[in-house]
């Protein structure tokens, strides 16, 4: 049976929010995208996961086609958005999965509201170690980051930025889907998107690396947790995944070979297989 993926919009605490929904069976699965991205990143796995779960993939405020208020995009603000999003849709308990920034939001949500998280999935997540590529920490430098995003708003700048991000985020940039490149170009030229990107990035890193690190809190988690990581991730080294799993009470590790920072985009079939295997084991 073919699983349809629907694009929807709702009001979440005053903010227009786009999200994708797939499937109507099983426990809800909420997918959270990374910084400077959108829910479109999950397009390559939504139908597959929707065969066994009711899947929701929202655009965070400031990203994709959601509202982009002029404000600070703190980790607390984004966590509260997740709380409000689930409440608005009546999702009382779910598997929560997140990539990069989305992983850290999922983790913070699980730590603060464990009763609502049946299982947790951290995909090349931020917040699990201090190391991060200098290609991102440079944007934490005052003024420099603000000047950099100005040039990226023009069509040539948006195109160059998209290809530079592809080089950083994928093990094989030549195989990046055209749809992903087009979405990056489109968003860069949207009012408020790059400002939100810079604000949320600075909420995670400074010039020395990540400063919002939650490793010491991982032992508090009681729910089954899967850590998925691309072995060729140039943003966060795979050792962060291994360290994180060693601190979890019910942790599993899936290292995806020949894969970068976005395994659900670069190796969607392998990603879906690993996630489905985990969910079959731990979710009733």
XYZ file of N, CA and C in Angstrom:
852
model
N 0.830 -1.198 0.000
C 0.000 0.000 0.000
C 0.868 1.253 0.000
N 0.553 2.157 -0.916
C 1.331 3.392 -1.002
C 0.953 4.344 0.128
N 1.960 4.860 0.805
C 1.736 5.805 1.897
C 1.793 7.226 1.355
N 0.723 7.961 1.539
C 0.679 9.345 1.087
C 1.341 10.258 2.112
N 2.085 11.242 1.621
C 2.688 12.265 2.478
C 1.924 13.564 2.249
N 1.343 14.102 3.317
C 0.546 15.315 3.222
C 1.323 16.509 3.776
N 1.235 17.645 3.108
C 1.791 18.894 3.615
C 0.653 19.688 4.246
N 0.831 20.055 5.509
C -0.236 20.733 6.244
C 0.295 21.989 6.928
N -0.643 22.828 7.369
C -0.303 24.024 8.146
C -1.251 24.159 9.321
N -0.689 24.510 10.472
C -1.495 24.753 11.667
C -0.935 25.968 12.400
N -1.712 26.470 13.345
C -1.269 27.569 14.206
C -0.773 26.984 15.522
N 0.469 27.225 15.829
C 1.064 26.731 17.076
C 1.421 27.935 17.942
N 0.603 28.174 18.935
C 0.852 29.287 19.860
C 1.091 30.598 19.106
N 0.260 30.852 18.088
C 0.344 32.100 17.343
C 1.270 32.072 16.141
N 1.956 30.962 15.915
C 2.907 30.866 14.809
C 2.399 29.890 13.748
N 2.276 30.373 12.521
C 1.915 29.481 11.422
C 3.034 28.461 11.230
N 2.663 27.189 11.210
C 3.650 26.115 11.175
C 3.328 25.133 10.067
N 4.292 24.895 9.198
C 4.144 23.849 8.191
C 4.662 22.533 8.764
N 3.949 21.455 8.435
C 4.476 20.134 8.790
C 4.024 19.121 7.757
N 4.769 18.032 7.688
C 4.412 16.917 6.827
C 3.884 15.783 7.689
N 2.861 15.091 7.186
C 2.289 13.953 7.908
C 2.236 12.763 6.963
N 2.605 11.608 7.492
C 2.570 10.368 6.712
C 2.065 9.234 7.595
N 1.150 8.440 7.087
C 0.660 7.275 7.805
C -0.386 7.603 8.844
N -1.100 6.550 9.261
C -2.137 6.693 10.295
C -2.124 5.531 11.270
N -1.031 4.796 11.280
C -0.961 3.595 12.110
C 0.147 3.736 13.147
N -0.034 3.050 14.262
C 1.040 2.938 15.237
C 1.308 4.199 16.039
N 2.296 4.099 16.888
C 2.681 5.197 17.774
C 3.185 6.386 16.962
N 2.836 7.618 17.357
C 3.348 8.781 16.633
C 4.876 8.841 16.647
N 5.430 9.303 15.532
C 6.867 9.514 15.387
C 7.063 10.953 14.937
N 7.740 11.747 15.756
C 7.972 13.164 15.459
C 9.418 13.339 15.022
N 9.615 13.927 13.845
C 10.944 14.108 13.266
C 11.309 15.587 13.258
N 12.461 15.925 13.814
C 12.895 17.315 13.943
C 14.160 17.548 13.116
N 14.098 18.528 12.225
C 15.217 18.820 11.329
C 16.325 19.602 12.033
N 17.440 19.775 11.336
C 18.594 20.474 11.874
C 18.573 21.964 11.599
N 19.656 22.636 12.012
C 19.787 24.072 11.808
C 19.898 24.369 10.307
N 19.392 25.529 9.911
C 19.463 25.976 8.520
C 18.874 24.946 7.570
N 17.756 24.341 7.985
C 17.140 23.282 7.195
C 15.628 23.423 7.252
N 14.939 22.374 6.825
C 13.484 22.347 6.915
C 13.040 20.901 7.009
N 11.748 20.712 7.220
C 11.200 19.362 7.313
C 11.343 18.599 6.011
N 11.618 19.307 4.915
C 11.839 18.644 3.633
C 12.990 17.647 3.711
N 13.915 17.851 4.646
C 15.037 16.927 4.814
C 14.571 15.489 5.073
N 13.352 15.343 5.609
C 12.854 14.006 5.921
C 12.088 13.378 4.756
N 11.989 14.086 3.631
C 11.182 13.611 2.497
C 11.550 12.211 2.045
N 12.819 11.869 2.124
C 13.305 10.605 1.573
C 12.969 9.405 2.465
N 12.451 9.647 3.671
C 12.132 8.530 4.576
C 10.693 8.565 5.083
N 9.943 9.624 4.793
C 8.605 9.787 5.367
C 7.663 8.641 4.987
N 7.591 8.309 3.718
C 6.660 7.265 3.281
C 7.014 5.910 3.895
N 8.296 5.590 3.926
C 8.742 4.318 4.503
C 8.360 4.225 5.978
N 8.648 5.278 6.730
C 8.347 5.265 8.165
C 6.848 5.341 8.415
N 6.123 5.976 7.491
C 4.682 6.095 7.628
C 3.938 4.783 7.464
N 4.615 3.742 7.001
C 3.985 2.430 6.862
C 3.723 1.789 8.220
N 4.474 2.193 9.232
C 4.339 1.571 10.555
C 4.044 2.571 11.667
N 4.148 3.863 11.370
C 3.925 4.888 12.390
C 3.161 6.061 11.780
N 2.549 6.845 12.649
C 1.963 8.111 12.222
C 3.053 9.159 12.384
N 3.574 9.638 11.271
C 4.787 10.452 11.286
C 4.449 11.932 11.110
N 5.062 12.759 11.932
C 4.908 14.215 11.862
C 6.293 14.844 11.748
N 6.470 15.718 10.758
C 7.755 16.396 10.576
C 7.503 17.893 10.405
N 7.670 18.679 11.483
C 7.401 20.113 11.384
C 8.630 20.921 10.970
N 8.363 22.081 10.369
C 9.388 23.114 10.247
C 9.440 23.866 11.570
N 10.609 23.972 12.175
C 10.745 24.845 13.340
C 10.382 26.277 12.953
N 9.925 27.095 13.898
C 9.796 28.531 13.623
C 11.139 29.082 13.117
N 11.062 29.941 12.124
C 12.275 30.513 11.543
C 12.811 29.748 10.354
N 12.273 28.537 10.120
C 12.816 27.657 9.098
C 11.724 27.196 8.137
N 12.149 26.728 6.957
C 11.194 26.212 6.003
C 10.091 27.199 5.702
N 8.850 26.726 5.747
C 7.699 27.577 5.468
C 6.921 27.950 6.723
N 7.535 27.776 7.886
C 6.907 28.238 9.124
C 7.163 29.731 9.322
N 6.403 30.339 10.244
C 6.570 31.758 10.551
C 7.990 32.041 11.030
N 8.455 33.262 10.734
C 9.826 33.646 11.069
C 9.826 34.954 11.866
N 9.410 34.881 13.122
C 9.396 36.106 13.935
C 10.806 36.637 14.165
N 10.902 37.940 14.332
C 12.185 38.586 14.612
C 12.464 38.455 16.096
N 13.219 37.429 16.471
C 13.468 37.129 17.876
C 14.713 36.259 18.014
N 15.078 35.992 19.255
C 16.187 35.079 19.538
C 15.689 33.641 19.439
N 16.412 32.826 18.685
C 16.027 31.425 18.516
C 16.837 30.562 19.481
N 16.482 30.670 20.738
C 17.185 29.936 21.783
C 16.747 28.474 21.788
N 17.533 27.634 22.423
C 17.181 26.223 22.527
C 15.914 26.048 23.360
N 15.731 26.898 24.355
C 14.525 26.824 25.177
C 13.280 27.184 24.365
N 13.401 28.204 23.492
C 12.284 28.590 22.634
C 11.895 27.443 21.703
N 12.876 26.779 21.119
C 12.591 25.693 20.190
C 12.042 24.464 20.920
N 12.515 24.227 22.130
C 11.943 23.124 22.914
C 10.482 23.411 23.259
N 10.198 24.649 23.620
C 8.814 25.017 23.935
C 7.929 24.891 22.699
N 8.485 25.200 21.534
C 7.721 25.009 20.302
C 7.324 23.545 20.149
N 8.246 22.625 20.406
C 7.939 21.202 20.295
C 6.818 20.819 21.262
N 6.905 21.318 22.484
C 5.849 21.062 23.471
C 4.506 21.545 22.936
N 4.479 22.770 22.411
C 3.237 23.357 21.911
C 2.736 22.640 20.659
N 3.654 22.236 19.792
C 3.290 21.529 18.555
C 2.584 20.213 18.900
N 3.154 19.446 19.792
C 2.554 18.170 20.161
C 1.214 18.367 20.864
N 1.139 19.383 21.694
C -0.122 19.666 22.386
C -1.213 20.087 21.397
N -0.843 20.923 20.441
C -1.804 21.392 19.439
C -2.384 20.233 18.643
N -1.559 19.254 18.321
C -2.011 18.096 17.535
C -2.557 16.962 18.409
N -2.522 17.149 19.717
C -3.035 16.120 20.611
C -2.154 14.895 20.714
N -0.852 15.073 20.507
C 0.095 13.958 20.617
C 0.562 13.860 22.072
N 0.088 12.859 22.775
C 0.411 12.738 24.205
C 1.734 12.022 24.441
N 2.080 11.108 23.549
C 3.310 10.313 23.716
C 3.786 9.898 22.343
N 5.092 9.954 22.125
C 5.625 9.693 20.789
C 7.062 9.220 20.863
N 7.512 8.635 19.768
C 8.943 8.490 19.518
C 9.402 9.837 18.974
N 10.453 10.395 19.549
C 10.937 11.710 19.109
C 12.349 11.529 18.552
N 12.524 11.969 17.300
C 13.813 11.832 16.615
C 14.238 13.184 16.080
N 15.532 13.473 16.157
C 16.012 14.751 15.659
C 17.413 14.655 15.096
N 17.660 15.465 14.084
C 18.978 15.547 13.451
C 19.648 16.852 13.835
N 20.929 16.786 14.245
C 21.726 17.980 14.521
C 21.040 18.849 15.581
N 20.681 20.084 15.258
C 19.928 20.926 16.198
C 18.661 20.217 16.670
N 17.952 19.580 15.746
C 16.732 18.860 16.118
C 16.991 17.756 17.121
N 18.169 17.131 17.037
C 18.531 16.111 18.010
C 18.669 16.683 19.404
N 19.298 17.845 19.491
C 19.446 18.453 20.819
C 18.092 18.887 21.390
N 17.197 19.385 20.538
C 15.863 19.748 21.013
C 15.115 18.503 21.480
N 15.221 17.418 20.712
C 14.593 16.160 21.118
C 15.142 15.681 22.456
N 16.444 15.790 22.639
C 17.075 15.369 23.881
C 16.615 16.224 25.050
N 16.574 17.523 24.862
C 16.115 18.414 25.934
C 14.654 18.138 26.291
N 13.850 17.858 25.281
C 12.454 17.509 25.525
C 12.356 16.213 26.325
N 13.141 15.204 25.954
C 13.118 13.918 26.650
C 13.555 14.054 28.105
N 14.517 14.932 28.367
C 14.989 15.137 29.738
C 13.943 15.854 30.595
N 13.193 16.758 29.972
C 12.227 17.545 30.748
C 10.850 16.893 30.807
N 10.500 16.082 29.793
C 9.175 15.451 29.745
C 9.305 13.972 29.355
N 9.998 13.189 30.171
C 10.262 11.788 29.802
C 9.000 10.956 29.624
N 7.938 11.322 30.313
C 6.701 10.550 30.211
C 6.060 10.644 28.821
N 6.469 11.645 28.038
C 5.900 11.824 26.702
C 6.759 11.187 25.605
N 7.899 10.601 25.999
C 8.836 10.062 24.999
C 8.940 8.549 25.148
N 8.353 7.837 24.197
C 8.399 6.375 24.220
C 9.791 5.868 23.874
N 10.455 6.564 22.962
C 11.826 6.242 22.567
C 12.421 7.501 21.960
N 13.744 7.592 22.011
C 14.464 8.778 21.538
C 15.459 8.361 20.463
N 15.555 9.183 19.415
C 16.504 8.894 18.328
C 17.311 10.160 18.054
N 18.626 10.051 18.201
C 19.532 11.186 18.010
C 20.364 10.935 16.752
N 20.159 11.772 15.746
C 20.788 11.592 14.440
C 21.860 12.658 14.235
N 23.136 12.281 14.360
C 24.235 13.247 14.212
C 23.895 14.522 14.989
N 23.579 14.333 16.252
C 23.001 15.388 17.088
C 24.041 16.359 17.622
N 23.641 17.605 17.750
C 24.464 18.554 18.497
C 24.280 18.293 19.993
N 25.132 18.893 20.804
C 25.003 18.771 22.248
C 25.645 17.552 22.860
N 26.406 16.769 22.078
C 26.981 15.527 22.597
C 28.510 15.561 22.648
N 29.075 16.742 22.519
C 30.527 16.886 22.606
C 30.917 18.308 22.256
N 32.133 18.690 22.613
C 32.560 20.074 22.392
C 33.033 20.317 20.964
N 33.542 19.283 20.314
C 34.127 19.451 18.992
C 33.067 19.737 17.940
N 33.372 20.673 17.049
C 32.518 21.000 15.911
C 33.404 21.655 14.853
N 33.063 21.508 13.600
C 33.896 22.069 12.552
C 34.043 23.585 12.676
N 35.258 24.113 12.489
C 35.468 25.572 12.510
C 34.690 26.302 11.416
N 34.261 25.566 10.392
C 33.478 26.185 9.328
C 32.142 26.715 9.850
N 31.698 26.201 10.996
C 30.484 26.706 11.625
C 30.780 27.653 12.781
N 31.807 27.359 13.552
C 32.087 28.218 14.712
C 32.500 29.629 14.303
N 33.012 29.789 13.085
C 33.420 31.125 12.651
C 32.236 32.093 12.605
N 31.023 31.556 12.427
C 29.847 32.426 12.356
C 29.427 32.952 13.726
N 30.047 32.412 14.787
C 29.780 32.931 16.122
C 30.556 34.216 16.401
N 31.506 34.523 15.551
C 32.285 35.749 15.721
C 31.370 36.953 15.501
N 31.323 37.884 16.456
C 30.461 39.060 16.301
C 30.750 39.798 14.999
N 29.712 40.267 14.361
C 29.734 41.026 13.116
C 30.018 40.119 11.909
N 31.036 39.246 12.012
C 31.390 38.415 10.856
C 30.199 37.601 10.361
N 29.540 36.906 11.281
C 28.406 36.075 10.887
C 27.294 36.885 10.267
N 27.038 38.069 10.824
C 25.969 38.920 10.301
C 26.293 39.406 8.893
N 27.552 39.739 8.651
C 27.954 40.174 7.318
C 27.894 39.014 6.323
N 28.251 37.832 6.781
C 28.280 36.667 5.900
C 26.896 36.339 5.357
N 25.873 36.433 6.216
C 24.543 36.048 5.745
C 23.962 37.084 4.776
N 24.447 38.315 4.848
C 23.948 39.346 3.930
C 24.213 38.964 2.479
N 25.428 38.497 2.207
C 25.775 38.108 0.842
C 25.067 36.856 0.377
N 24.627 36.016 1.341
C 23.989 34.749 0.984
C 22.525 34.924 0.579
N 21.986 36.118 0.759
C 20.574 36.349 0.430
C 20.355 36.613 -1.059
N 21.420 36.925 -1.794
C 21.298 37.161 -3.232
C 21.251 35.820 -3.955
N 20.674 35.751 -5.139
C 20.631 34.471 -5.869
C 22.008 33.824 -6.056
N 23.051 34.572 -6.496
C 24.376 33.926 -6.611
C 24.914 33.475 -5.253
N 24.699 34.316 -4.222
C 25.174 33.960 -2.887
C 24.460 32.744 -2.341
N 23.158 32.659 -2.571
C 22.377 31.515 -2.101
C 22.842 30.232 -2.782
N 23.158 30.317 -4.079
C 23.624 29.138 -4.807
C 24.986 28.675 -4.283
N 25.901 29.619 -4.074
C 27.224 29.270 -3.560
C 27.112 28.674 -2.159
N 26.286 29.285 -1.321
C 26.096 28.790 0.044
C 25.574 27.353 0.029
N 24.617 27.075 -0.855
C 24.029 25.744 -0.918
C 25.067 24.685 -1.252
N 25.945 24.985 -2.207
C 26.955 24.014 -2.595
C 28.041 23.873 -1.543
N 28.361 24.942 -0.846
C 29.316 24.845 0.255
C 28.763 23.976 1.381
N 27.465 24.122 1.669
C 26.836 23.288 2.696
C 26.798 21.825 2.258
N 26.553 21.600 0.978
C 26.553 20.225 0.478
C 27.925 19.575 0.673
N 28.984 20.343 0.418
C 30.354 19.836 0.592
C 30.630 19.475 2.046
N 30.050 20.255 2.964
C 30.267 20.016 4.392
C 29.408 18.870 4.916
N 28.172 18.771 4.455
C 27.198 17.874 5.079
C 27.113 16.480 4.471
N 27.658 16.298 3.274
C 27.532 15.003 2.603
C 28.903 14.379 2.364
N 28.976 13.075 2.525
C 30.221 12.372 2.231
C 30.524 12.442 0.735
N 29.472 12.478 -0.076
C 29.621 12.536 -1.533
C 28.756 13.684 -2.071
N 29.272 14.911 -2.073
C 28.480 16.068 -2.515
C 27.925 15.931 -3.931
N 28.598 15.162 -4.781
C 28.118 15.011 -6.156
C 26.798 14.257 -6.221
N 26.450 13.556 -5.126
C 25.207 12.786 -5.121
C 24.091 13.468 -4.337
N 24.280 14.736 -4.000
C 23.258 15.468 -3.264
C 22.016 15.638 -4.144
N 20.830 15.336 -3.615
C 19.614 15.486 -4.426
C 19.409 16.939 -4.867
N 19.000 17.113 -6.103
C 18.726 18.456 -6.619
C 17.664 19.163 -5.780
N 16.706 18.406 -5.279
C 15.636 18.989 -4.458
C 16.207 19.622 -3.197
N 17.214 18.983 -2.614
C 17.827 19.512 -1.391
C 18.548 20.826 -1.685
N 19.299 20.861 -2.768
C 19.995 22.089 -3.168
C 18.991 23.213 -3.424
N 17.921 22.900 -4.131
C 16.911 23.908 -4.458
C 16.248 24.461 -3.200
N 15.995 23.596 -2.226
C 15.380 24.055 -0.978
C 16.329 24.977 -0.216
N 17.611 24.652 -0.201
C 18.588 25.515 0.462
C 18.647 26.891 -0.211
N 18.640 26.904 -1.528
C 18.659 28.185 -2.262
C 17.396 28.991 -1.985
N 16.269 28.322 -2.005
C 14.987 28.997 -1.787
C 14.931 29.634 -0.397
N 15.310 28.866 0.612
C 15.206 29.365 1.980
C 16.166 30.521 2.241
N 17.373 30.455 1.670
C 18.365 31.511 1.904
C 17.849 32.878 1.481
N 16.927 32.892 0.517
C 16.404 34.157 0.008
C 15.088 34.560 0.669
N 14.666 33.796 1.679
C 13.441 34.125 2.403
C 13.760 35.056 3.568
N 12.944 36.065 3.764
C 13.161 36.997 4.867
C 13.120 36.309 6.218
N 14.146 36.510 7.020
C 14.188 35.984 8.385
C 14.831 34.627 8.538
N 15.000 33.884 7.431
C 15.530 32.525 7.554
C 16.988 32.506 8.006
N 17.845 33.249 7.341
C 19.260 33.231 7.706
C 19.492 33.856 9.072
N 18.662 34.831 9.443
C 18.768 35.410 10.793
C 18.436 34.354 11.848
N 17.387 33.561 11.588
C 17.025 32.492 12.523
C 18.129 31.435 12.583
N 18.688 31.114 11.421
C 19.782 30.148 11.349
C 20.971 30.599 12.193
N 21.355 31.852 12.031
C 22.502 32.378 12.767
C 22.220 32.413 14.263
N 21.009 32.820 14.642
C 20.640 32.895 16.055
C 20.672 31.513 16.699
N 20.103 30.507 16.037
C 20.076 29.163 16.612
C 21.473 28.540 16.628
N 22.290 28.862 15.623
C 23.669 28.371 15.621
C 24.436 28.932 16.811
N 24.283 30.221 17.049
C 24.978 30.857 18.166
C 24.454 30.392 19.520
N 23.256 29.818 19.537
C 22.741 29.230 20.780
C 23.422 27.901 21.098
N 24.125 27.342 20.100
C 24.777 26.048 20.296
C 26.297 26.130 20.354
N 26.891 27.070 19.608
C 28.348 27.112 19.517
C 28.868 28.521 19.745
N 30.121 28.590 20.187
C 30.866 29.845 20.179
C 32.168 29.599 19.417
N 33.085 30.519 19.460
C 34.301 30.375 18.653
C 35.167 29.195 19.102
N 34.911 28.671 20.297
C 35.725 27.569 20.809
C 35.108 26.196 20.523
N 33.837 26.164 20.128
C 33.166 24.896 19.863
C 31.765 24.886 20.448
N 31.221 23.695 20.638
C 29.897 23.595 21.253
C 30.006 23.934 22.742
N 29.078 24.722 23.212
C 29.095 25.013 24.647
C 27.810 24.556 25.347
N 26.858 24.057 24.574
C 25.648 23.466 25.156
C 25.784 21.947 25.047
N 26.515 21.361 25.992
C 26.814 19.927 25.936
C 26.070 19.213 27.064
N 25.341 18.149 26.713
C 24.435 17.491 27.655
C 24.875 16.076 28.019
N 26.137 15.759 27.795
C 26.622 14.403 28.056
C 26.347 13.939 29.477
N 26.546 14.814 30.451
C 26.386 14.419 31.854
C 24.939 14.147 32.233
N 24.001 14.535 31.362
C 22.580 14.300 31.642
C 22.069 13.013 31.024
N 22.851 12.386 30.156
C 22.359 11.223 29.426
C 21.988 10.060 30.341
N 22.679 9.939 31.454
C 22.385 8.857 32.392
C 21.010 8.951 33.023
N 20.371 10.115 32.925
C 19.020 10.288 33.481
C 17.954 9.632 32.616
N 18.255 9.419 31.354
C 17.256 8.914 30.420
C 16.955 7.444 30.683
N 15.671 7.138 30.795
C 15.248 5.760 31.031
C 14.724 5.088 29.765
N 14.329 5.906 28.772
C 13.712 5.325 27.563
C 14.764 4.767 26.613
N 14.395 3.796 25.788
C 15.328 3.302 24.762
C 15.767 4.446 23.857
N 17.051 4.494 23.558
C 17.605 5.594 22.755
C 18.537 5.037 21.689
N 18.276 5.453 20.463
C 19.135 5.071 19.343
C 19.942 6.282 18.899
N 21.237 6.101 18.776
C 22.118 7.137 18.241
C 22.572 6.695 16.851
N 22.169 7.452 15.835
C 22.542 7.155 14.446
C 23.533 8.218 13.979
N 24.624 7.782 13.341
C 25.671 8.732 12.950
C 26.317 8.309 11.635
N 26.556 9.262 10.776
C 27.328 8.991 9.579
C 28.807 8.926 9.923
N 29.486 7.890 9.465
C 30.902 7.730 9.832
C 31.772 8.836 9.248
N 31.296 9.484 8.176
C 32.082 10.543 7.534
C 31.543 11.936 7.871
N 30.848 12.057 8.994
C 30.295 13.355 9.409
C 31.438 14.347 9.623
N 31.416 15.453 8.874
C 32.457 16.486 8.998
C 32.064 17.584 9.978
N 30.853 17.529 10.496
C 30.388 18.542 11.457
C 30.712 18.109 12.876
N 30.236 16.927 13.253
C 30.512 16.351 14.572
C 31.153 14.975 14.371
N 32.300 14.707 14.983
C 32.971 13.416 14.783
C 32.175 12.258 15.372
N 32.311 11.080 14.773
C 31.549 9.907 15.205
C 31.887 9.471 16.625
N 33.041 9.906 17.134
C 33.397 9.570 18.523
C 32.389 10.142 19.513
N 31.729 11.228 19.130
C 30.705 11.801 20.011
C 29.532 10.837 20.165
N 29.195 10.149 19.100
C 28.118 9.153 19.156
C 28.509 8.000 20.075
N 29.740 7.540 19.930
C 30.201 6.411 20.735
C 30.245 6.769 22.216
N 30.699 7.976 22.522
C 30.744 8.450 23.905
C 29.333 8.542 24.479
N 28.413 9.091 23.676
C 27.033 9.261 24.152
C 26.395 7.914 24.487
N 26.542 6.937 23.603
C 25.920 5.634 23.826
C 26.460 4.964 25.086
N 27.735 5.171 25.377
C 28.341 4.559 26.569
C 27.740 5.102 27.864
N 27.060 6.245 27.784
C 26.481 6.869 28.982
C 24.979 6.600 29.130
N 24.386 5.970 28.126
C 22.947 5.738 28.138
C 22.594 4.410 28.797
N 21.493 4.394 29.555
C 21.055 3.157 30.202
C 20.528 2.159 29.183
N 19.808 2.662 28.173
C 19.266 1.794 27.126
C 19.668 2.346 25.752
N 20.948 2.426 25.527
C 21.443 3.033 24.300
C 21.847 2.021 23.249
N 21.567 2.342 21.996
C 22.038 1.562 20.854
C 22.709 2.507 19.873
N 23.708 1.993 19.174
C 24.469 2.801 18.230
C 24.379 2.203 16.834
N 24.101 3.067 15.858
C 24.127 2.653 14.456
C 25.026 3.622 13.698
N 26.221 3.156 13.328
C 27.131 3.957 12.515
C 26.906 3.613 11.051
N 26.544 4.615 10.256
C 26.234 4.378 8.849
C 27.463 4.681 8.001
N 28.009 3.684 7.318
C 29.244 3.875 6.545
C 29.031 4.732 5.316
N 30.117 5.405 4.906
C 30.103 6.172 3.660
C 28.977 7.203 3.669
N 28.844 7.901 4.798
C 27.698 8.791 5.003
C 28.120 9.976 5.858
N 27.563 11.148 5.550
C 27.899 12.365 6.271
C 26.890 12.738 7.339
N 26.638 14.051 7.455
C 25.865 14.614 8.563
C 24.361 14.410 8.423
N 23.888 14.068 7.222
C 22.450 13.936 6.966
C 22.136 12.539 6.427
N 22.223 11.512 7.269
C 22.036 10.140 6.772
C 20.646 9.884 6.197
N 19.632 10.581 6.681
C 18.270 10.391 6.179
C 18.101 10.966 4.778
N 19.042 11.825 4.354
C 19.041 12.353 2.984
C 20.028 11.580 2.118
N 21.213 11.316 2.664
C 22.276 10.699 1.858
C 22.115 9.196 1.703
N 21.668 8.528 2.790
C 21.487 7.064 2.715
C 20.138 6.701 3.323
N 19.043 7.158 2.699
C 17.713 7.006 3.291
C 17.279 5.562 3.509
N 17.645 4.658 2.597
C 17.216 3.270 2.761
C 17.887 2.626 3.969
N 19.185 2.862 4.120
C 19.903 2.313 5.265
C 19.425 2.971 6.560
N 19.222 4.285 6.517
C 18.714 4.997 7.693
C 17.364 4.428 8.125
N 16.442 4.288 7.183
C 15.105 3.779 7.497
C 15.169 2.366 8.051
N 16.054 1.552 7.505
C 16.185 0.174 7.970
C 16.668 0.124 9.414
N 17.671 0.940 9.740
C 18.198 0.958 11.109
C 17.156 1.490 12.089
N 16.452 2.545 11.692
C 15.441 3.112 12.579
C 14.277 2.140 12.764
N 13.830 1.519 11.695
C 12.716 0.572 11.784
C 13.085 -0.628 12.643
N 14.305 -1.123 12.495
C 14.762 -2.252 13.308
C 14.725 -1.901 14.794
N 15.203 -0.706 15.128
C 15.195 -0.247 16.512
C 13.764 -0.130 17.032
N 12.896 0.485 16.253
C 11.526 0.708 16.704
C 10.774 -0.617 16.873
N 11.041 -1.577 16.004
C 10.415 -2.893 16.138
C 10.820 -3.595 17.420
N 12.037 -3.309 17.868
C 12.555 -3.942 19.076
C 11.973 -3.322 20.348
N 11.814 -2.004 20.343
C 11.567 -1.307 21.613
C 10.196 -0.704 21.771
N 9.438 -0.552 20.689
C 8.154 0.129 20.791
C 7.033 -0.882 20.581
N 6.191 -0.985 21.591
C 5.061 -1.909 21.510
C 3.987 -1.352 20.586
